[in-house]
Amino acid sequence: MTKFIRRRARQRETDSIKLTTAAPAGSLRVMGFVVADDNSFISSMRFNDTKKIVQPNLYATNLRLRHAEPRIVLKNTSIAPISARPRFFTVNGELDNPVELPTMALLPEQIVEVDLTALRTAAASRTDFDSVSVEIENSGAPDSLIGAAYSSDNLTALTYDVPLRDSGKVRNLTGSYPWRIDNDYSTIVSITNVGDRPARFQVEIRYPGGPYSIKPRQLEPGQTAVFDLRKMRDDQTPDCTGKSLGVDRGQFHWSVVATPGEAHLIGRAEVVSPSARVVSSYSCPTCCPDSGPFGGFNPGAYGLYIDGSVATNSSGQYYDCYWNSYPTSIWWSSLSTWDTSVATFVTGTEDLHGEGPGFTYGIGNYDRTEWWTDNMDCYQYYSPMQDSANVDVAGAPDHLQIVSDVTTEFCTGGGPTSLHRTITYQVVDQYGNPVSVPLSIAERFFALNDHTCGAGAPQPSSCHVYSNGRFTDTLFAGCTPVGGSCGYDVLNEIVYCQSLAVPKPLGRLDEHVHADRITVNGNSTNFPPGTNIYP
Amino acid sequence: MRVLISTVVMLAVIALSQAQESRRAKGVFSITGYVLDVNGNLVSGAEVHAMPIDRGGLVQTSVTSAGRFSISLDVPGKYRVYASRGDVGYKNITEELFTLDPEAIPEVVVTEQSPKQTTVVKLRSKQSSLTKFVISSRPGEPLDSAQLIVQRRDNQNYRYIRTLKALDLRRSTELLLPSLPLRIEVSAPGYETWSSTDSAAQLQPNKLLLERPGTREIVVQLRHAKRTR
């Protein structure tokens, strides 16, 4: 261990350390710390292997500005002058007004502390600048600029050490970080797209009893996704399977997905405990990004009716480089149908729309990326994939048809008996064809008179979805000591609850429900199957 | 004063009805639970139905996912819950079915105080069987009333009793019976009691198991009881 001691503290002075070894690459692991005599400042020193830097710019995510004093130091490691231009982004990236500082000239080997006055001014007036991502554009070669960034919290006196480095190799498009939120610990994970094209990623939070899965998400250039694990646990935010986070520690895994070609994402987790005086930053990559997806439409068949719509769903699996699998949904690159006169996909959605009666296939195209490693770097294999689903489109709901009509006796133990009539209806189109798709059906009562058996009056059913457009109604005056002809009369209208339109009447039923006689539209005998009931 | 009380009562009624409507709108009433097969395994893809039995209404349905179901209800009340999957389980229910087979068709009471109830539904491996009873006496021996009792052999607490009057006895009585070992008894004042356990009844001794769906006819001819001195 080597200890450098600055004998006289001088404000705003910066320095750097360079280590050179003749040993093979990877032989040395170096770690350093900067500690003030009174412990008012503690931060780690990050050493950069300049031979492994793949591109000239530097990036950082989650540089705190709220109640915090940020500092950034840059060094030109080359023997030629370079220029650097710092830019700071909100979570919305290029879409919000980023703060751009003037281009700085750095002489060979020069160390410069960046003047962040403009950033502090912006942070004081914009709440979206509580935390920012950083981009330092560099005019020099990939290994010509290194830097350090941190924020000192004015309230807790904690120092947040923020890695400031190039976007790294392909393996940096993924990460697995420890997290904990017990006691006053918090963990915030931020993932930033530092590339110049959209990139998608997926998160799986692993813990005993987990995992907690988040659907694939797209980040535009400069955008940042932030995951506050304590807030997610406290709010009981459900994941894509409805599961909530119920533990206080585990592993946060993320990977670039469904992004063929070049992508540049960086991520890190910041674990903080003010009482324990802990600030830890984790940005460990795994060996390679996750491979997949392997899956397709789920379910593989959909039923809808003309002018109706239904949301499709998908499922699949990703595999990380340790062969752990986790569920995902498919990010379709395009959706279409084989016969557009039968059904089409609604633009910008994964919803099918019924155009005409018949059968067709829904066809989805998606990108599968698989990764291979030679233990030095990762290599991407891209395969365009396709899956299909059966799509049945029926005619629009028009009226009702009797499926079965059965009358039995209830309350047969010795007191007054009461008839019980069970009628099952099928919703059909104007030609009498069954509309065998999930339909939302309700009742509307008109002219309901008193229930003379003494039981409470029946109430109309609100909108409920019935699979296959088939539902059963029971007519019953109840078991009461009155018996005989007691009961109630109601004019009952069966309606189809359309999502964005007024309910459509499907059948009108004049029901006289009495203990000894149940009459529907004048028939006390049961309807034969196939009888049509019109609105 | 009377006007004030009337106003207060009216406001209370309006508030109560609004509260009920509000609860209804939020779908606070529900029955959730599990469907198990005969071996106690969870059954996925089973259709589950909740039939209101204290008064009529639409039968609400749901499909199990990983054996679990959830049915939202509009109003509190008594419900019978039953399930089917393909050719097994119950697709329709009657009073005799749920009286004799409450494990497969449990009664669930949903109230304002207990708006969310849970239950477990057993999926019977076979459907119910429609059984016609023809009950008669010998010519010249009038039969004014009779009592039909159907009892589970494995649990005698589960019994269905039906009183048949002269009008009922002039036609056959149809019952949907579960595919479970049953004992059937028919009695009438002044007549010998007929039982399916009697060898004279020419049925399976000690049990009656109606296994196949379809209609089965059981003819019962009652005989006058012998007078004792």
Short mmCIF file of C-alpha atoms in Angstrom, two decimals, chain A residues 408-414 420 422 424 441 443 456-462 464-468 471-479 488 494, chain B residues 20-21 24 47 51-61 63 72-75 82 92-96 98 147 160-163 165 168 171:
data_model
loop_
_atom_site.label_atom_id
_atom_site.label_comp_id
_atom_site.label_asym_id
_atom_site.label_seq_id
_atom_site.Cartn_x
_atom_site.Cartn_y
_atom_site.Cartn_z
CA THR A 408 -86.72 -27.48 -11.75
CA GLU A 409 -88.29 -27.30 -8.32
CA PHE A 410 -86.50 -25.75 -5.39
CA CYS A 411 -87.44 -25.66 -1.71
CA THR A 412 -88.76 -29.24 -1.90
CA GLY A 413 -88.15 -30.25 1.71
CA GLY A 414 -91.79 -29.96 2.78
CA HIS A 420 -86.37 -22.32 -10.62
CA THR A 422 -82.32 -21.67 -15.80
CA THR A 424 -78.65 -20.20 -21.15
CA ILE A 441 -73.00 -8.40 -21.00
CA GLU A 443 -78.97 -6.36 -17.63
CA GLY A 456 -85.49 -8.69 -1.61
CA ALA A 457 -86.09 -7.59 -5.18
CA PRO A 458 -83.54 -8.81 -7.73
CA GLN A 459 -81.01 -6.34 -9.08
CA PRO A 460 -79.78 -6.02 -12.64
CA SER A 461 -76.35 -7.42 -13.30
CA SER A 462 -73.69 -4.90 -14.32
CA HIS A 464 -69.37 -8.79 -16.85
CA VAL A 465 -67.34 -10.58 -19.48
CA TYR A 466 -68.62 -13.98 -20.61
CA SER A 467 -66.32 -16.18 -22.61
CA ASN A 468 -67.68 -17.42 -25.93
CA PHE A 471 -74.27 -16.65 -20.38
CA THR A 472 -76.86 -18.16 -18.04
CA ASP A 473 -79.73 -16.39 -16.31
CA THR A 474 -81.59 -17.88 -13.35
CA LEU A 475 -85.18 -16.93 -12.59
CA PHE A 476 -86.26 -17.71 -9.06
CA ALA A 477 -88.68 -16.13 -6.58
CA GLY A 478 -86.74 -17.64 -3.66
CA CYS A 479 -87.62 -20.08 -0.88
CA TYR A 488 -92.13 -10.33 -9.09
CA ILE A 494 -79.97 -7.75 -22.01
CA GLN B 20 -74.15 0.64 -1.75
CA GLU B 21 -73.95 1.92 -5.31
CA ARG B 24 -71.06 -1.97 -6.20
CA GLU B 47 -64.76 -22.74 -15.83
CA MET B 51 -75.14 -18.97 -9.21
CA PRO B 52 -77.22 -16.67 -7.00
CA ILE B 53 -79.60 -18.95 -5.11
CA ASP B 54 -81.54 -16.74 -2.75
CA ARG B 55 -83.03 -15.02 -5.77
CA GLY B 56 -82.38 -15.13 -9.48
CA GLY B 57 -79.81 -13.35 -11.56
CA LEU B 58 -77.06 -13.88 -14.10
CA VAL B 59 -74.60 -16.66 -13.30
CA GLN B 60 -71.14 -15.09 -13.06
CA THR B 61 -68.20 -17.02 -14.46
CA VAL B 63 -61.66 -19.40 -15.59
CA SER B 72 -66.61 -10.34 -9.02
CA LEU B 73 -70.22 -9.91 -7.93
CA ASP B 74 -72.66 -7.04 -8.13
CA VAL B 75 -74.56 -7.72 -4.93
CA TYR B 82 -69.41 -25.00 -9.22
CA ASN B 92 -75.56 -26.95 -14.59
CA ILE B 93 -76.74 -27.40 -11.04
CA THR B 94 -80.00 -28.16 -9.28
CA GLU B 95 -81.09 -28.17 -5.67
CA GLU B 96 -80.62 -31.93 -5.32
CA PHE B 98 -75.81 -29.07 -4.35
CA GLN B 147 -91.51 -38.79 0.29
CA TYR B 160 -82.05 -34.60 -0.28
CA ILE B 161 -85.70 -34.90 0.72
CA ARG B 162 -88.54 -34.25 -1.65
CA THR B 163 -92.19 -34.38 -0.81
CA LYS B 165 -97.99 -34.78 -3.90
CA ASP B 168 -96.34 -35.10 -8.85
CA ARG B 171 -95.88 -38.08 -13.72
#
